[in-house]
């Protein structure tokens, strides 16, 4: 281990610190291996120094049914280059000493099951991941597997949708050791102009059910979206808008993509933190 | 349903939607609400005699059931062994077994108060059957179809459009059935409130494998009764083709409790045994998760879905229904595979000897029968599910045999 690196923070520590500072965490999503693994390695530290709190690393999958065209296309492009799971783990392991924020893997159960749940968890942990989101594994199927994930010292992160019945919300929150991922809309990933009008109320209700942090994803792409969520949610997850910028610059090389994503992260956060420092305290 | 009290009424899946270790619900949380709603409505419909009566009425008056069990005399003589009976699902309205399920799910859609249905389709048979049910029940209908399949099955695209359905071209991935299924699920993620997704086979998350099997189970129930009536005994073998596996599940469900009856499912062997050259999920695949359930799938070691190939668009699918996985593991059903060229030969054989053009899917079952029958004595009886007619395939067959 590299003794000079910054102390690695857990998901819990990260959200505790944000809470103390009354800030919202920004959680960018990047597809691993898109447009190549060198970009993945370059983007992680750039996002951290631009102010990201957690990074979600998507494992490209051939059949991502929860994803809109932007993320789908990035997955297809990464897989066309014969990207393998072991390559992703190796890249993360290589990049880990340079970053201290928590890394969360977003990966289909199709992949985890075939790779072997315990083996996947062990290798993800040893590569440097802190948590696992398996978007196609809701309860009750999730229950047994959440035990395996936590035994392997990864945090579990489950999703609550606007359509989730209230009796399920508490159960999903209970199963989530890292944070609860609240889907802003029923639908697939992708940018949307407006956040739903009842979002704040839904997030507050969910926070009433659990002491876990709640991060909101799907449709978030603009500084004003992040600002809207500040003081309401613990984190804002930004996926398709990040991937769109990666696509625009996909031929410019890892350093250029890292710079673009760093700028975008700062843009999203600067305005988001303004209500904190001025109106809310 | 009135017809559910058969001797073979299956006890699976269990309460959480599992057939042994297979099945289950592996979908984004957003869809759980709709799956719970669907299961609750289905349970209520099952308990409601009026629903069973209405379903049976449409099957009789609109679909033309019961379909006949036809003795294929010249095919039997030519093969020189067991007596061969064809379960004539090809004679149903719209030309395949698919209509049984879409009528059932169309009625469920009405009960749930939803106004729109969506479907995926490969060869277009399920798309046509869904468009038909939508026209019959006055529902808005969008059908997702791969760009490659739209090209191969232009006649079915036209049929769907004539009945008022909107056919949406899918250009992601391999542009075939698997991708059309992805796209239909994505639509459903954003439309669960007012839309029902009519899955066309015994695949997908619970409760679909159960519901689709039950809505196809009259195939097996009728065939069993008809065979008893004609032959005075049960068949020795029952054979059906398996892609997702709905016609086979419906047929086998009628016989699983009849232990002496041997059941054979026939998968697409394509043009070779290498991954990518066939669609034999049970024969060559491993347990894995695809489209919401755990079953046998064709994947690489990383869980990425493999390319598949079959001459028949309806069998060109990298997964299979979870109950088939269960039947395979328990040994209740034996699964074989038939190559593209064997299916093509069987297509022509049945045309010449019986005056029946089978769907290329069903031709796989005929080909397996042609292999088996000569090895059996003349006192043996084989029932084959002729799941659909082959008109839709004539252009493709003409191209292949010149």
mmCIF file of C-alpha atoms in Angstrom, chain A residues 43-152:
data_model
loop_
_atom_site.group_PDB
_atom_site.id
_atom_site.type_symbol
_atom_site.label_atom_id
_atom_site.label_comp_id
_atom_site.label_asym_id
_atom_site.label_seq_id
_atom_site.Cartn_x
_atom_site.Cartn_y
_atom_site.Cartn_z
ATOM 1 C CA UNK A 43 -11.296 10.427 -14.906
ATOM 2 C CA UNK A 44 -11.488 9.082 -11.330
ATOM 3 C CA UNK A 45 -8.938 11.477 -9.728
ATOM 4 C CA UNK A 46 -10.179 14.384 -11.875
ATOM 5 C CA UNK A 47 -13.731 13.895 -10.573
ATOM 6 C CA UNK A 48 -12.489 13.709 -7.006
ATOM 7 C CA UNK A 49 -10.456 16.890 -7.183
ATOM 8 C CA UNK A 50 -13.405 18.662 -8.842
ATOM 9 C CA UNK A 51 -15.519 17.886 -5.783
ATOM 10 C CA UNK A 52 -17.320 14.589 -6.465
ATOM 11 C CA UNK A 53 -18.165 12.771 -3.228
ATOM 12 C CA UNK A 54 -18.690 9.245 -4.545
ATOM 13 C CA UNK A 55 -18.124 7.816 -8.016
ATOM 14 C CA UNK A 56 -20.407 5.228 -9.509
ATOM 15 C CA UNK A 57 -18.604 2.959 -11.978
ATOM 16 C CA UNK A 58 -20.935 1.183 -14.397
ATOM 17 C CA UNK A 59 -20.024 -2.286 -15.652
ATOM 18 C CA UNK A 60 -21.009 -2.381 -19.333
ATOM 19 C CA UNK A 61 -23.744 -4.932 -20.010
ATOM 20 C CA UNK A 62 -25.151 -6.234 -23.269
ATOM 21 C CA UNK A 63 -28.797 -5.840 -22.201
ATOM 22 C CA UNK A 64 -29.241 -2.884 -19.838
ATOM 23 C CA UNK A 65 -33.025 -2.593 -19.611
ATOM 24 C CA UNK A 66 -32.996 0.326 -17.154
ATOM 25 C CA UNK A 67 -30.801 2.494 -19.342
ATOM 26 C CA UNK A 68 -31.635 5.025 -21.998
ATOM 27 C CA UNK A 69 -29.796 5.352 -25.325
ATOM 28 C CA UNK A 70 -26.829 7.408 -24.030
ATOM 29 C CA UNK A 71 -25.630 4.848 -21.480
ATOM 30 C CA UNK A 72 -26.620 1.905 -23.701
ATOM 31 C CA UNK A 73 -24.431 3.202 -26.511
ATOM 32 C CA UNK A 74 -21.464 3.653 -24.207
ATOM 33 C CA UNK A 75 -21.890 0.065 -22.966
ATOM 34 C CA UNK A 76 -22.125 -1.289 -26.496
ATOM 35 C CA UNK A 77 -19.011 0.631 -27.529
ATOM 36 C CA UNK A 78 -17.027 -0.608 -24.503
ATOM 37 C CA UNK A 79 -18.070 -4.228 -25.109
ATOM 38 C CA UNK A 80 -17.177 -4.017 -28.784
ATOM 39 C CA UNK A 81 -13.611 -3.524 -27.614
ATOM 40 C CA UNK A 82 -13.849 -6.869 -25.767
ATOM 41 C CA UNK A 83 -13.869 -5.302 -22.326
ATOM 42 C CA UNK A 84 -13.727 -7.965 -19.582
ATOM 43 C CA UNK A 85 -14.672 -7.739 -15.914
ATOM 44 C CA UNK A 86 -11.139 -8.604 -14.844
ATOM 45 C CA UNK A 87 -9.823 -5.655 -16.898
ATOM 46 C CA UNK A 88 -12.158 -3.320 -15.024
ATOM 47 C CA UNK A 89 -11.015 -4.648 -11.657
ATOM 48 C CA UNK A 90 -7.355 -4.286 -12.676
ATOM 49 C CA UNK A 91 -7.908 -0.678 -13.797
ATOM 50 C CA UNK A 92 -9.700 0.249 -10.578
ATOM 51 C CA UNK A 93 -6.963 -1.412 -8.503
ATOM 52 C CA UNK A 94 -4.367 0.598 -10.402
ATOM 53 C CA UNK A 95 -6.199 3.890 -9.940
ATOM 54 C CA UNK A 96 -7.209 3.333 -6.302
ATOM 55 C CA UNK A 97 -4.055 4.665 -4.603
ATOM 56 C CA UNK A 98 -4.608 8.043 -6.275
ATOM 57 C CA UNK A 99 -8.105 8.603 -4.878
ATOM 58 C CA UNK A 100 -9.669 8.582 -1.444
ATOM 59 C CA UNK A 101 -13.396 8.851 -2.142
ATOM 60 C CA UNK A 102 -15.673 5.782 -2.138
ATOM 61 C CA UNK A 103 -16.219 3.905 -5.380
ATOM 62 C CA UNK A 104 -19.474 2.152 -6.055
ATOM 63 C CA UNK A 105 -19.907 -0.504 -8.729
ATOM 64 C CA UNK A 106 -23.157 -0.481 -10.693
ATOM 65 C CA UNK A 107 -23.542 -3.902 -12.254
ATOM 66 C CA UNK A 108 -26.333 -6.095 -13.599
ATOM 67 C CA UNK A 109 -27.161 -9.261 -11.703
ATOM 68 C CA UNK A 110 -26.706 -11.146 -14.988
ATOM 69 C CA UNK A 111 -22.995 -10.351 -14.716
ATOM 70 C CA UNK A 112 -22.674 -10.900 -10.968
ATOM 71 C CA UNK A 113 -24.517 -14.234 -11.074
ATOM 72 C CA UNK A 114 -22.439 -15.621 -13.913
ATOM 73 C CA UNK A 115 -19.163 -14.415 -12.412
ATOM 74 C CA UNK A 116 -20.223 -15.854 -9.039
ATOM 75 C CA UNK A 117 -21.664 -13.599 -6.350
ATOM 76 C CA UNK A 118 -19.040 -14.262 -3.651
ATOM 77 C CA UNK A 119 -16.201 -14.130 -6.156
ATOM 78 C CA UNK A 120 -17.459 -10.880 -7.653
ATOM 79 C CA UNK A 121 -17.783 -9.282 -4.223
ATOM 80 C CA UNK A 122 -14.302 -10.425 -3.170
ATOM 81 C CA UNK A 123 -12.639 -9.181 -6.344
ATOM 82 C CA UNK A 124 -14.555 -5.898 -6.317
ATOM 83 C CA UNK A 125 -13.512 -5.313 -2.707
ATOM 84 C CA UNK A 126 -9.898 -6.122 -3.380
ATOM 85 C CA UNK A 127 -9.855 -3.861 -6.461
ATOM 86 C CA UNK A 128 -10.967 -0.993 -4.271
ATOM 87 C CA UNK A 129 -14.728 -0.750 -4.526
ATOM 88 C CA UNK A 130 -16.710 0.239 -1.434
ATOM 89 C CA UNK A 131 -20.258 -0.499 -2.454
ATOM 90 C CA UNK A 132 -22.391 -2.359 -4.944
ATOM 91 C CA UNK A 133 -25.550 -1.380 -6.804
ATOM 92 C CA UNK A 134 -27.296 -4.245 -8.577
ATOM 93 C CA UNK A 135 -30.171 -2.442 -10.298
ATOM 94 C CA UNK A 136 -32.012 -5.585 -11.374
ATOM 95 C CA UNK A 137 -31.952 -7.208 -7.953
ATOM 96 C CA UNK A 138 -34.793 -5.857 -5.807
ATOM 97 C CA UNK A 139 -36.145 -7.661 -2.721
ATOM 98 C CA UNK A 140 -37.101 -10.399 -2.086
ATOM 99 C CA UNK A 141 -34.365 -11.801 -4.373
ATOM 100 C CA UNK A 142 -31.937 -9.219 -2.936
ATOM 101 C CA UNK A 143 -32.168 -10.390 0.661
ATOM 102 C CA UNK A 144 -29.843 -13.351 0.601
ATOM 103 C CA UNK A 145 -27.393 -11.668 -1.745
ATOM 104 C CA UNK A 146 -27.216 -8.516 0.380
ATOM 105 C CA UNK A 147 -25.880 -10.717 3.188
ATOM 106 C CA UNK A 148 -23.139 -12.033 0.905
ATOM 107 C CA UNK A 149 -22.260 -8.517 -0.224
ATOM 108 C CA UNK A 150 -21.987 -7.180 3.310
ATOM 109 C CA UNK A 151 -20.050 -10.234 4.469
ATOM 110 C CA UNK A 152 -17.605 -9.328 1.714
#
